[in-house]
PDB file of C-alpha atoms in Angstrom:
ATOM      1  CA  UNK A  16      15.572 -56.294 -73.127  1.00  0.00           C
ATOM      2  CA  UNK A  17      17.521 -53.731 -74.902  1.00  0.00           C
ATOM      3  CA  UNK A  18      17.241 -51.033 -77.234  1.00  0.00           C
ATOM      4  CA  UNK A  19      18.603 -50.996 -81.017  1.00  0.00           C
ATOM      5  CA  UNK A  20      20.821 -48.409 -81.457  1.00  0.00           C
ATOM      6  CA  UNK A  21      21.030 -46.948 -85.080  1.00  0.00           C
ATOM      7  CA  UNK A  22      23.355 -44.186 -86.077  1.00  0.00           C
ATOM      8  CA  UNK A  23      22.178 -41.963 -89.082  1.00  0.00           C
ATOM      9  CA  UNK A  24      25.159 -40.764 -91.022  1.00  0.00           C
ATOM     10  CA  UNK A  25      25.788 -36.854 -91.299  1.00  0.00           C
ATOM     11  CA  UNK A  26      23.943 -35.632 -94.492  1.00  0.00           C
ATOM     12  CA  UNK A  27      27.315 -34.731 -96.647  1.00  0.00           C
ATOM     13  CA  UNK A  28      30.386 -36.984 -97.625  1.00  0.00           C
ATOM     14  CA  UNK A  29      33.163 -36.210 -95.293  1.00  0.00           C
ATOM     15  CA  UNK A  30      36.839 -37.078 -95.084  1.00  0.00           C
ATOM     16  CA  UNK A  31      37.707 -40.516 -93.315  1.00  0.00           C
ATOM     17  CA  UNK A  32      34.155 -41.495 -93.330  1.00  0.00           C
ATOM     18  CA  UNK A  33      34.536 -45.115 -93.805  1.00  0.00           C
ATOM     19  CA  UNK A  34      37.312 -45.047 -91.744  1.00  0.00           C
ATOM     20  CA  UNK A  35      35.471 -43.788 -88.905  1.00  0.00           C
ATOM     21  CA  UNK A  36      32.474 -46.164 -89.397  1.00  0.00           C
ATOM     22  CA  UNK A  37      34.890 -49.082 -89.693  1.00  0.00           C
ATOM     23  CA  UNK A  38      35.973 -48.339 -86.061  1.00  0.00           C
ATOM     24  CA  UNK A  39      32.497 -47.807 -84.991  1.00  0.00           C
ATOM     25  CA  UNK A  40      31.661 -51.489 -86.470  1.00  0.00           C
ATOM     26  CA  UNK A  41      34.475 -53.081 -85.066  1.00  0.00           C
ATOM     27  CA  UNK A  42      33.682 -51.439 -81.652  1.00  0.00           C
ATOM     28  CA  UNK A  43      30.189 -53.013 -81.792  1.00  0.00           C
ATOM     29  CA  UNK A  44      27.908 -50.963 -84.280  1.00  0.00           C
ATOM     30  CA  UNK A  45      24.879 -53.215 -85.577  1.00  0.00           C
ATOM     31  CA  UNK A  46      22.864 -50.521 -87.191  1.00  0.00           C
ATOM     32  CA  UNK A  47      23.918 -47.801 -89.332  1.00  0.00           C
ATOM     33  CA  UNK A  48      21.460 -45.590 -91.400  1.00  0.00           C
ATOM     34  CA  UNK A  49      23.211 -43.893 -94.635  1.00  0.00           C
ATOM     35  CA  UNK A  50      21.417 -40.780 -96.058  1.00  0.00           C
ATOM     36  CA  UNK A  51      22.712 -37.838 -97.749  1.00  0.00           C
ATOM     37  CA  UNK A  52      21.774 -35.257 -99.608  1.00  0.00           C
ATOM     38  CA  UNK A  53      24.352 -35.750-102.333  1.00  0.00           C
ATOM     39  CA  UNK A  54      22.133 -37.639-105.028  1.00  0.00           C
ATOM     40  CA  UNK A  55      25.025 -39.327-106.681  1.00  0.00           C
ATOM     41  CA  UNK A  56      24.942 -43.194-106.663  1.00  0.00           C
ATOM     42  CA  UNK A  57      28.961 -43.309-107.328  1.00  0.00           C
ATOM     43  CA  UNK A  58      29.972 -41.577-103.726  1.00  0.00           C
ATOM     44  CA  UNK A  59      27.603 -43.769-101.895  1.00  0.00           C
ATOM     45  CA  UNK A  60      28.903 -46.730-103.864  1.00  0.00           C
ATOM     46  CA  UNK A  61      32.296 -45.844-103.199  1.00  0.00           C
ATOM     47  CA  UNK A  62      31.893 -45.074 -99.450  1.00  0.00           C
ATOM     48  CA  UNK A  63      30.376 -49.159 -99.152  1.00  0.00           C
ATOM     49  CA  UNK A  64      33.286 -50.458-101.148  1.00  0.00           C
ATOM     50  CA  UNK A  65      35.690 -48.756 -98.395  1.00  0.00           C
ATOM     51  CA  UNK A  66      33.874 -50.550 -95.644  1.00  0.00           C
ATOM     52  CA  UNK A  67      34.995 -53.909 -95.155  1.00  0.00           C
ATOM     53  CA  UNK A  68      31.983 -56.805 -96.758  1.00  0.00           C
ATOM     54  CA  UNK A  69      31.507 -57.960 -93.259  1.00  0.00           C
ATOM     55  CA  UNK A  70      30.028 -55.434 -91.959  1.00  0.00           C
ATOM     56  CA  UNK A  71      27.240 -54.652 -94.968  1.00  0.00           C
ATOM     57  CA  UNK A  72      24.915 -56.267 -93.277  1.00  0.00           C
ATOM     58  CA  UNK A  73      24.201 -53.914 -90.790  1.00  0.00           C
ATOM     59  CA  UNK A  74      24.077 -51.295 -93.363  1.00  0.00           C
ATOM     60  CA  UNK A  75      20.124 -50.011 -94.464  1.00  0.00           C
ATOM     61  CA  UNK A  76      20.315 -47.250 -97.242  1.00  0.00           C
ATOM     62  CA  UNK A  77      18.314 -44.130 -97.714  1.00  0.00           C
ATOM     63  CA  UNK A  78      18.950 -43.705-101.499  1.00  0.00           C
ATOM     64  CA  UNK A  79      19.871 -46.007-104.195  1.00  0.00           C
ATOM     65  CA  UNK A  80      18.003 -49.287-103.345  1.00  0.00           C
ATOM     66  CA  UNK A  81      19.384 -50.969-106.035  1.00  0.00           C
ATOM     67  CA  UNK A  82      22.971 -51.119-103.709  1.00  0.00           C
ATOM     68  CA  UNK A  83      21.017 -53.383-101.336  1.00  0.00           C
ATOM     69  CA  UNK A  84      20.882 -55.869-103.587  1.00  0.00           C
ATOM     70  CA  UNK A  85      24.183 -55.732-105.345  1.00  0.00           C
ATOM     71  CA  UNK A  86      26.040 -54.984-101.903  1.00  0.00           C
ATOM     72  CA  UNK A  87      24.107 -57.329 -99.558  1.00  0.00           C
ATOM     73  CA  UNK A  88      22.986 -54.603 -97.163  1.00  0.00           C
ATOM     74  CA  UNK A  89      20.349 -54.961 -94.673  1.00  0.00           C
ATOM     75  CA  UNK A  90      17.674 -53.006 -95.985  1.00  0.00           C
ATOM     76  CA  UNK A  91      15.926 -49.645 -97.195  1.00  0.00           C
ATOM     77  CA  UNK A  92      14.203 -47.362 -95.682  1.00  0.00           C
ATOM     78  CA  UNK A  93      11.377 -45.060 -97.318  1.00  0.00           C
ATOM     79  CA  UNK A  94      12.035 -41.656 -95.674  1.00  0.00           C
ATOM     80  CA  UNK A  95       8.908 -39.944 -96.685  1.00  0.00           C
ATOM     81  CA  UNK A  96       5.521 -41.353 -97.936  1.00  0.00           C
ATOM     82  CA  UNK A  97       5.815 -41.059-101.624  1.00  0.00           C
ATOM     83  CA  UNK A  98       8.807 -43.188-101.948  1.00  0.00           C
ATOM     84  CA  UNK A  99       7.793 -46.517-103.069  1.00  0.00           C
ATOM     85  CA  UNK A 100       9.767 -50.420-102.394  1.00  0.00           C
ATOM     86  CA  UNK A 101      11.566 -51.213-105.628  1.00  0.00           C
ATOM     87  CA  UNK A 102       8.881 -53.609-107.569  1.00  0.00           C
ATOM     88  CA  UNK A 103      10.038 -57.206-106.151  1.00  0.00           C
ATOM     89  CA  UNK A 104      12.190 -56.002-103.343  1.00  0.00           C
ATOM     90  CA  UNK A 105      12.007 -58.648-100.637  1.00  0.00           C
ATOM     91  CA  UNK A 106      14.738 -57.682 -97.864  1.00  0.00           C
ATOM     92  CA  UNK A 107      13.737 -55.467 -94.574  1.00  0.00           C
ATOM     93  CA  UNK A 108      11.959 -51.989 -95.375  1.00  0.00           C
ATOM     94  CA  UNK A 109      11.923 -49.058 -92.855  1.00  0.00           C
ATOM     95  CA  UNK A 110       9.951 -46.464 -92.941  1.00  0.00           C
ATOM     96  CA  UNK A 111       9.581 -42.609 -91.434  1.00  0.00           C
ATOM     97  CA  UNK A 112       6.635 -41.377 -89.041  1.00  0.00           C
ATOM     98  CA  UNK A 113       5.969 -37.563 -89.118  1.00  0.00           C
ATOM     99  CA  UNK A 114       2.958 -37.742 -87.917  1.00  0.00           C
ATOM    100  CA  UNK A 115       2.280 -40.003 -84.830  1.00  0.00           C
ATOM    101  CA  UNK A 116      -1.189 -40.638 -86.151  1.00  0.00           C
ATOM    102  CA  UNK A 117       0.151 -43.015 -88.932  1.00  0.00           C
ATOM    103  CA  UNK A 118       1.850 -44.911 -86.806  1.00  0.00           C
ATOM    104  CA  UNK A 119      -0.138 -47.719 -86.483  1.00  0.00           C
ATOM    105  CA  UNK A 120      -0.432 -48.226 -90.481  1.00  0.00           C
ATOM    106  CA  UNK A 121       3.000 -47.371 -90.764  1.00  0.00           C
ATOM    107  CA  UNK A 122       3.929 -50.607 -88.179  1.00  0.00           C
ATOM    108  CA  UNK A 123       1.772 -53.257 -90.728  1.00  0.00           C
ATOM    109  CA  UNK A 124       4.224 -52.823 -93.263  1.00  0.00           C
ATOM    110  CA  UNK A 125       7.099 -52.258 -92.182  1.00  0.00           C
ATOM    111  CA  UNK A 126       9.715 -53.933 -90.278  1.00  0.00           C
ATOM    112  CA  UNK A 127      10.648 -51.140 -87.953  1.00  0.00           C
ATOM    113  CA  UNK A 128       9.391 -47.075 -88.232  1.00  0.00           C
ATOM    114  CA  UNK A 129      11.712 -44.396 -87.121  1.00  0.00           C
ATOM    115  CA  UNK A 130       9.315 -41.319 -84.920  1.00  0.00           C
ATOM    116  CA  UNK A 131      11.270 -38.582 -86.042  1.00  0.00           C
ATOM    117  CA  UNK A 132       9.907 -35.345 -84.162  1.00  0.00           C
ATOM    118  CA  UNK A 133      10.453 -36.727 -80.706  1.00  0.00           C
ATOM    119  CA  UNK A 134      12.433 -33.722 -79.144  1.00  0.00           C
ATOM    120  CA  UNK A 135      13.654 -30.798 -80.831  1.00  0.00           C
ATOM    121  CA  UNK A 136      16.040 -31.230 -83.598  1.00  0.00           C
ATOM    122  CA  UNK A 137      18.469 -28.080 -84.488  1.00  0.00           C
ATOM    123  CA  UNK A 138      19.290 -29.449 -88.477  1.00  0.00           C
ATOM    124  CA  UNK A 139      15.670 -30.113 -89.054  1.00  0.00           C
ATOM    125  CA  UNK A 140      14.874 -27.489 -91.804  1.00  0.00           C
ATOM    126  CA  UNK A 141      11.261 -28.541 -92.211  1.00  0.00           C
ATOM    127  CA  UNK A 142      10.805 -27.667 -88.471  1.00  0.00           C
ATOM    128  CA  UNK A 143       8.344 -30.784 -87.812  1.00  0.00           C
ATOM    129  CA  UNK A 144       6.453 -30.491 -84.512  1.00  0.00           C
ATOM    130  CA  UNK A 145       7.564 -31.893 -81.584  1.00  0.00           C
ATOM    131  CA  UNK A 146       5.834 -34.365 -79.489  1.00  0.00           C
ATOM    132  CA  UNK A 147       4.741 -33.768 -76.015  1.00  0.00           C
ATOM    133  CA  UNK A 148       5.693 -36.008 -73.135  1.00  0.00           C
ATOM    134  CA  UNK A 149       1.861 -35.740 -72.665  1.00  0.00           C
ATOM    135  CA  UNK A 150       1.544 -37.056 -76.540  1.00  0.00           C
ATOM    136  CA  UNK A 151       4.533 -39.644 -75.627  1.00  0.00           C
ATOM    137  CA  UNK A 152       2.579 -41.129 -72.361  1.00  0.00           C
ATOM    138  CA  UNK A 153      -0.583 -41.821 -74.947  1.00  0.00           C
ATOM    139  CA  UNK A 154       1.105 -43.296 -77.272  1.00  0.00           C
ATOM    140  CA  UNK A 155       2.613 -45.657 -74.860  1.00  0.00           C
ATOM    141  CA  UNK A 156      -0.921 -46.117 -73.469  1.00  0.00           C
ATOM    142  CA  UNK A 157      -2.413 -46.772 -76.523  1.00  0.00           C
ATOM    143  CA  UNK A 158       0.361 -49.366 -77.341  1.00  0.00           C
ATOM    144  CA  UNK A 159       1.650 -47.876 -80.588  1.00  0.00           C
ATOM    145  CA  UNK A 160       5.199 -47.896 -79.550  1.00  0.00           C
ATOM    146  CA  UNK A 161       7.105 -50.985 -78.814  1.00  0.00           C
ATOM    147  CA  UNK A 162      10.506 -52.626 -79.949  1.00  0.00           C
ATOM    148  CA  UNK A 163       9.426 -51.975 -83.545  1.00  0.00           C
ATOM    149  CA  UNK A 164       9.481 -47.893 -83.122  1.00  0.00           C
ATOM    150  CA  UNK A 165      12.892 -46.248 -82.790  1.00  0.00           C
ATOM    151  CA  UNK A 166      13.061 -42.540 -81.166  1.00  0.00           C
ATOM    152  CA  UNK A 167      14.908 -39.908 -83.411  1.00  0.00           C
ATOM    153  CA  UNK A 168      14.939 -35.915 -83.307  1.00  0.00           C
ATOM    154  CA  UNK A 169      17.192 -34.362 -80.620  1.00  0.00           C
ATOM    155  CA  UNK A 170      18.191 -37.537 -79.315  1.00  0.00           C
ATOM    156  CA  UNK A 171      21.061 -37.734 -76.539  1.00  0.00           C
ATOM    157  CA  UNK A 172      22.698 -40.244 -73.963  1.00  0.00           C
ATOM    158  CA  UNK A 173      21.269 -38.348 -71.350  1.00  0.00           C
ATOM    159  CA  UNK A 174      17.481 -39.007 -72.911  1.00  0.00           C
ATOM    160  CA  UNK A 175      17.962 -42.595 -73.469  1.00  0.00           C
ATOM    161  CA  UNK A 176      16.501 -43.796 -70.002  1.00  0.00           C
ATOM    162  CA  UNK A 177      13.737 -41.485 -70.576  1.00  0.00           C
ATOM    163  CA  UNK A 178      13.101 -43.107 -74.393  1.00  0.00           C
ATOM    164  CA  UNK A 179      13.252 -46.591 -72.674  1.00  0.00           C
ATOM    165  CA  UNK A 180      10.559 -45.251 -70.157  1.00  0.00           C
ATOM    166  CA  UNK A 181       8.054 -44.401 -72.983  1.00  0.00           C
ATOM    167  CA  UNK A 182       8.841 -48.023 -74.562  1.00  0.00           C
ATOM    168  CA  UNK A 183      10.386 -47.190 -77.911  1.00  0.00           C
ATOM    169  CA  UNK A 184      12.424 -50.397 -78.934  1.00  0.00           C
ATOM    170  CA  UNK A 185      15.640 -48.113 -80.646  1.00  0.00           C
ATOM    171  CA  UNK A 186      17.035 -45.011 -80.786  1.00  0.00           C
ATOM    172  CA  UNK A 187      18.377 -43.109 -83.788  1.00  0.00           C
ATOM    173  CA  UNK A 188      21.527 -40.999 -83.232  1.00  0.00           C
ATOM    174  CA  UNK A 189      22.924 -38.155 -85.270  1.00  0.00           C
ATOM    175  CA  UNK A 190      23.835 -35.001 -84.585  1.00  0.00           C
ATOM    176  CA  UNK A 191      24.331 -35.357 -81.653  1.00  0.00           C
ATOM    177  CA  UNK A 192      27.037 -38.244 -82.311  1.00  0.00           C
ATOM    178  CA  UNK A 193      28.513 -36.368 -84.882  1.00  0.00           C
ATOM    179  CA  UNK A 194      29.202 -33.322 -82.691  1.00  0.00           C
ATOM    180  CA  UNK A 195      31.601 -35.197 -80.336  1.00  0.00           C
ATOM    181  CA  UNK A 196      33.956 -35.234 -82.964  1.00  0.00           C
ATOM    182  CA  UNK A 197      36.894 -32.592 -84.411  1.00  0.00           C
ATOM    183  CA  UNK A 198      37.744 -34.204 -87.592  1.00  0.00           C
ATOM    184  CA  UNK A 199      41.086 -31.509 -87.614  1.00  0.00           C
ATOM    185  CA  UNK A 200      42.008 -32.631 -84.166  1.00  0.00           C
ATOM    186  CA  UNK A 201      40.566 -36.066 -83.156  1.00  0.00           C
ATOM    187  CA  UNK A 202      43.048 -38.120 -85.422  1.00  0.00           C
ATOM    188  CA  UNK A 203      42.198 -41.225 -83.422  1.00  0.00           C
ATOM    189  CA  UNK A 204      38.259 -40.316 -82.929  1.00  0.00           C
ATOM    190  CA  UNK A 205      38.611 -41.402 -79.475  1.00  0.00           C
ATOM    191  CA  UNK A 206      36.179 -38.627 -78.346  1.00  0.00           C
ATOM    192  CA  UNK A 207      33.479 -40.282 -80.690  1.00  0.00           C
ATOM    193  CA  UNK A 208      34.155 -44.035 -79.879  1.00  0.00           C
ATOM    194  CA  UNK A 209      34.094 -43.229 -76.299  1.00  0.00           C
ATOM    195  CA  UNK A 210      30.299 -41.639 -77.042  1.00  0.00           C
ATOM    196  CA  UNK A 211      29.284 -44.814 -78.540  1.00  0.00           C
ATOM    197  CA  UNK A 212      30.324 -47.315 -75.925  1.00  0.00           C
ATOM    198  CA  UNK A 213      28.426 -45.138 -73.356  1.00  0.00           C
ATOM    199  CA  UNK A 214      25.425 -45.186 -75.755  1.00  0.00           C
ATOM    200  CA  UNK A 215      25.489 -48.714 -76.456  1.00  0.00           C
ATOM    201  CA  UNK A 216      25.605 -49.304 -72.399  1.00  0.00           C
ATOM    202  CA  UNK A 217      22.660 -46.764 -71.739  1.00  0.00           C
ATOM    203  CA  UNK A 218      20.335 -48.985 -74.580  1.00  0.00           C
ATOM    204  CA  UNK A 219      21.528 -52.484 -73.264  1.00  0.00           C
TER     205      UNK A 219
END
């Protein structure tokens, strides 16, 4: 059985954004994770209204819940603990896992839970521990990961086979993904669509 495969947006609005995720739905993209740091509800609004309807419903949000609702996205997903379900929201929640400890509360409700410190992560500013592959083989042990748990922090194509290994059921991309584009040269993106087919074969 295969992995999901989620891709986390970069942090700030950029140029051709929704053009770029338009290609990346049409090549095959069922997951895709919008955050950003930008707190305004009108760019994020405005970046779903570019993106063709048919493909909102792989979209899960970050900020903004009320967009899941008026949009017909997927989901949310609760990034840190304090951040409470809208009163009455009944669509699919996500939530965040900094500490591999919670995990198993996390998983009762929730739909899925994103592990975020699994290898080192270069733009994580609050420098969150990263687990051991001794920690990793426990958890596995202990049966706390499963389809349910996606991998993020660090991760690359080459670490997928290692991810499917522990048993995580998806892996979050980011960075990563982002860096295999030139947004002054790649006019096309080729270089970035070619990195997502070979991730979507390394999680089937």
């Amino acid at each position: 059985m295969g992995m999901k495969l989620v891709v986390m947006t970069k942090s700030t609005y950029f140029v051709e954004e929704d053009k770029i995720l338009t290609l990346l739905f049409e090549a095959g993209l069922e997951n895709l994770h919008i955050s950003k740091t930008d707190e305004s509800s009108l760019y994020l609004e405005r970046l779903l209204m570019l993106i063709p309807t048919k493909y909102h419903k792989y979209i899960i949000v970050y900020q903004h819940f009320d967009m899941a609702k008026k949009l017909s996205l997927a989901g949310i997903h609760l990034d840190n603990l304090e951040v409470e379900p809208p009163i009455g929201y009944k669509g699919q929640i996500g939530r965040t896992c900094k500490n591999s400890m919670l995990l198993k509360e996390m998983r009762k409700n929730s739909d899925y839970v994103i592990l975020k410190n699994v290898y080192e992560d270069s733009s994580d500013a609050t420098k969150t521990p990263v687990l051991s592959s001794m920690e990793l083989t426990e958890l596995k042990k202990q049966g706390r990961l499963g389809k349910h748990v996606y991998a993020m922090g660090g991760v690359t194509l080459e670490r997928i086979p290692e991810l499917k290994n522990y048993g995580f059921g998806g892996v979050v991309v980011g960075n990563d993904f982002w860096n295999k584009i030139d947004l002054r040269a790649d006019t096309d993106f080729k270089g970035i669509l070619n990195y997502f087919h070979q991730l979507r074969q390394a999680t089937e």
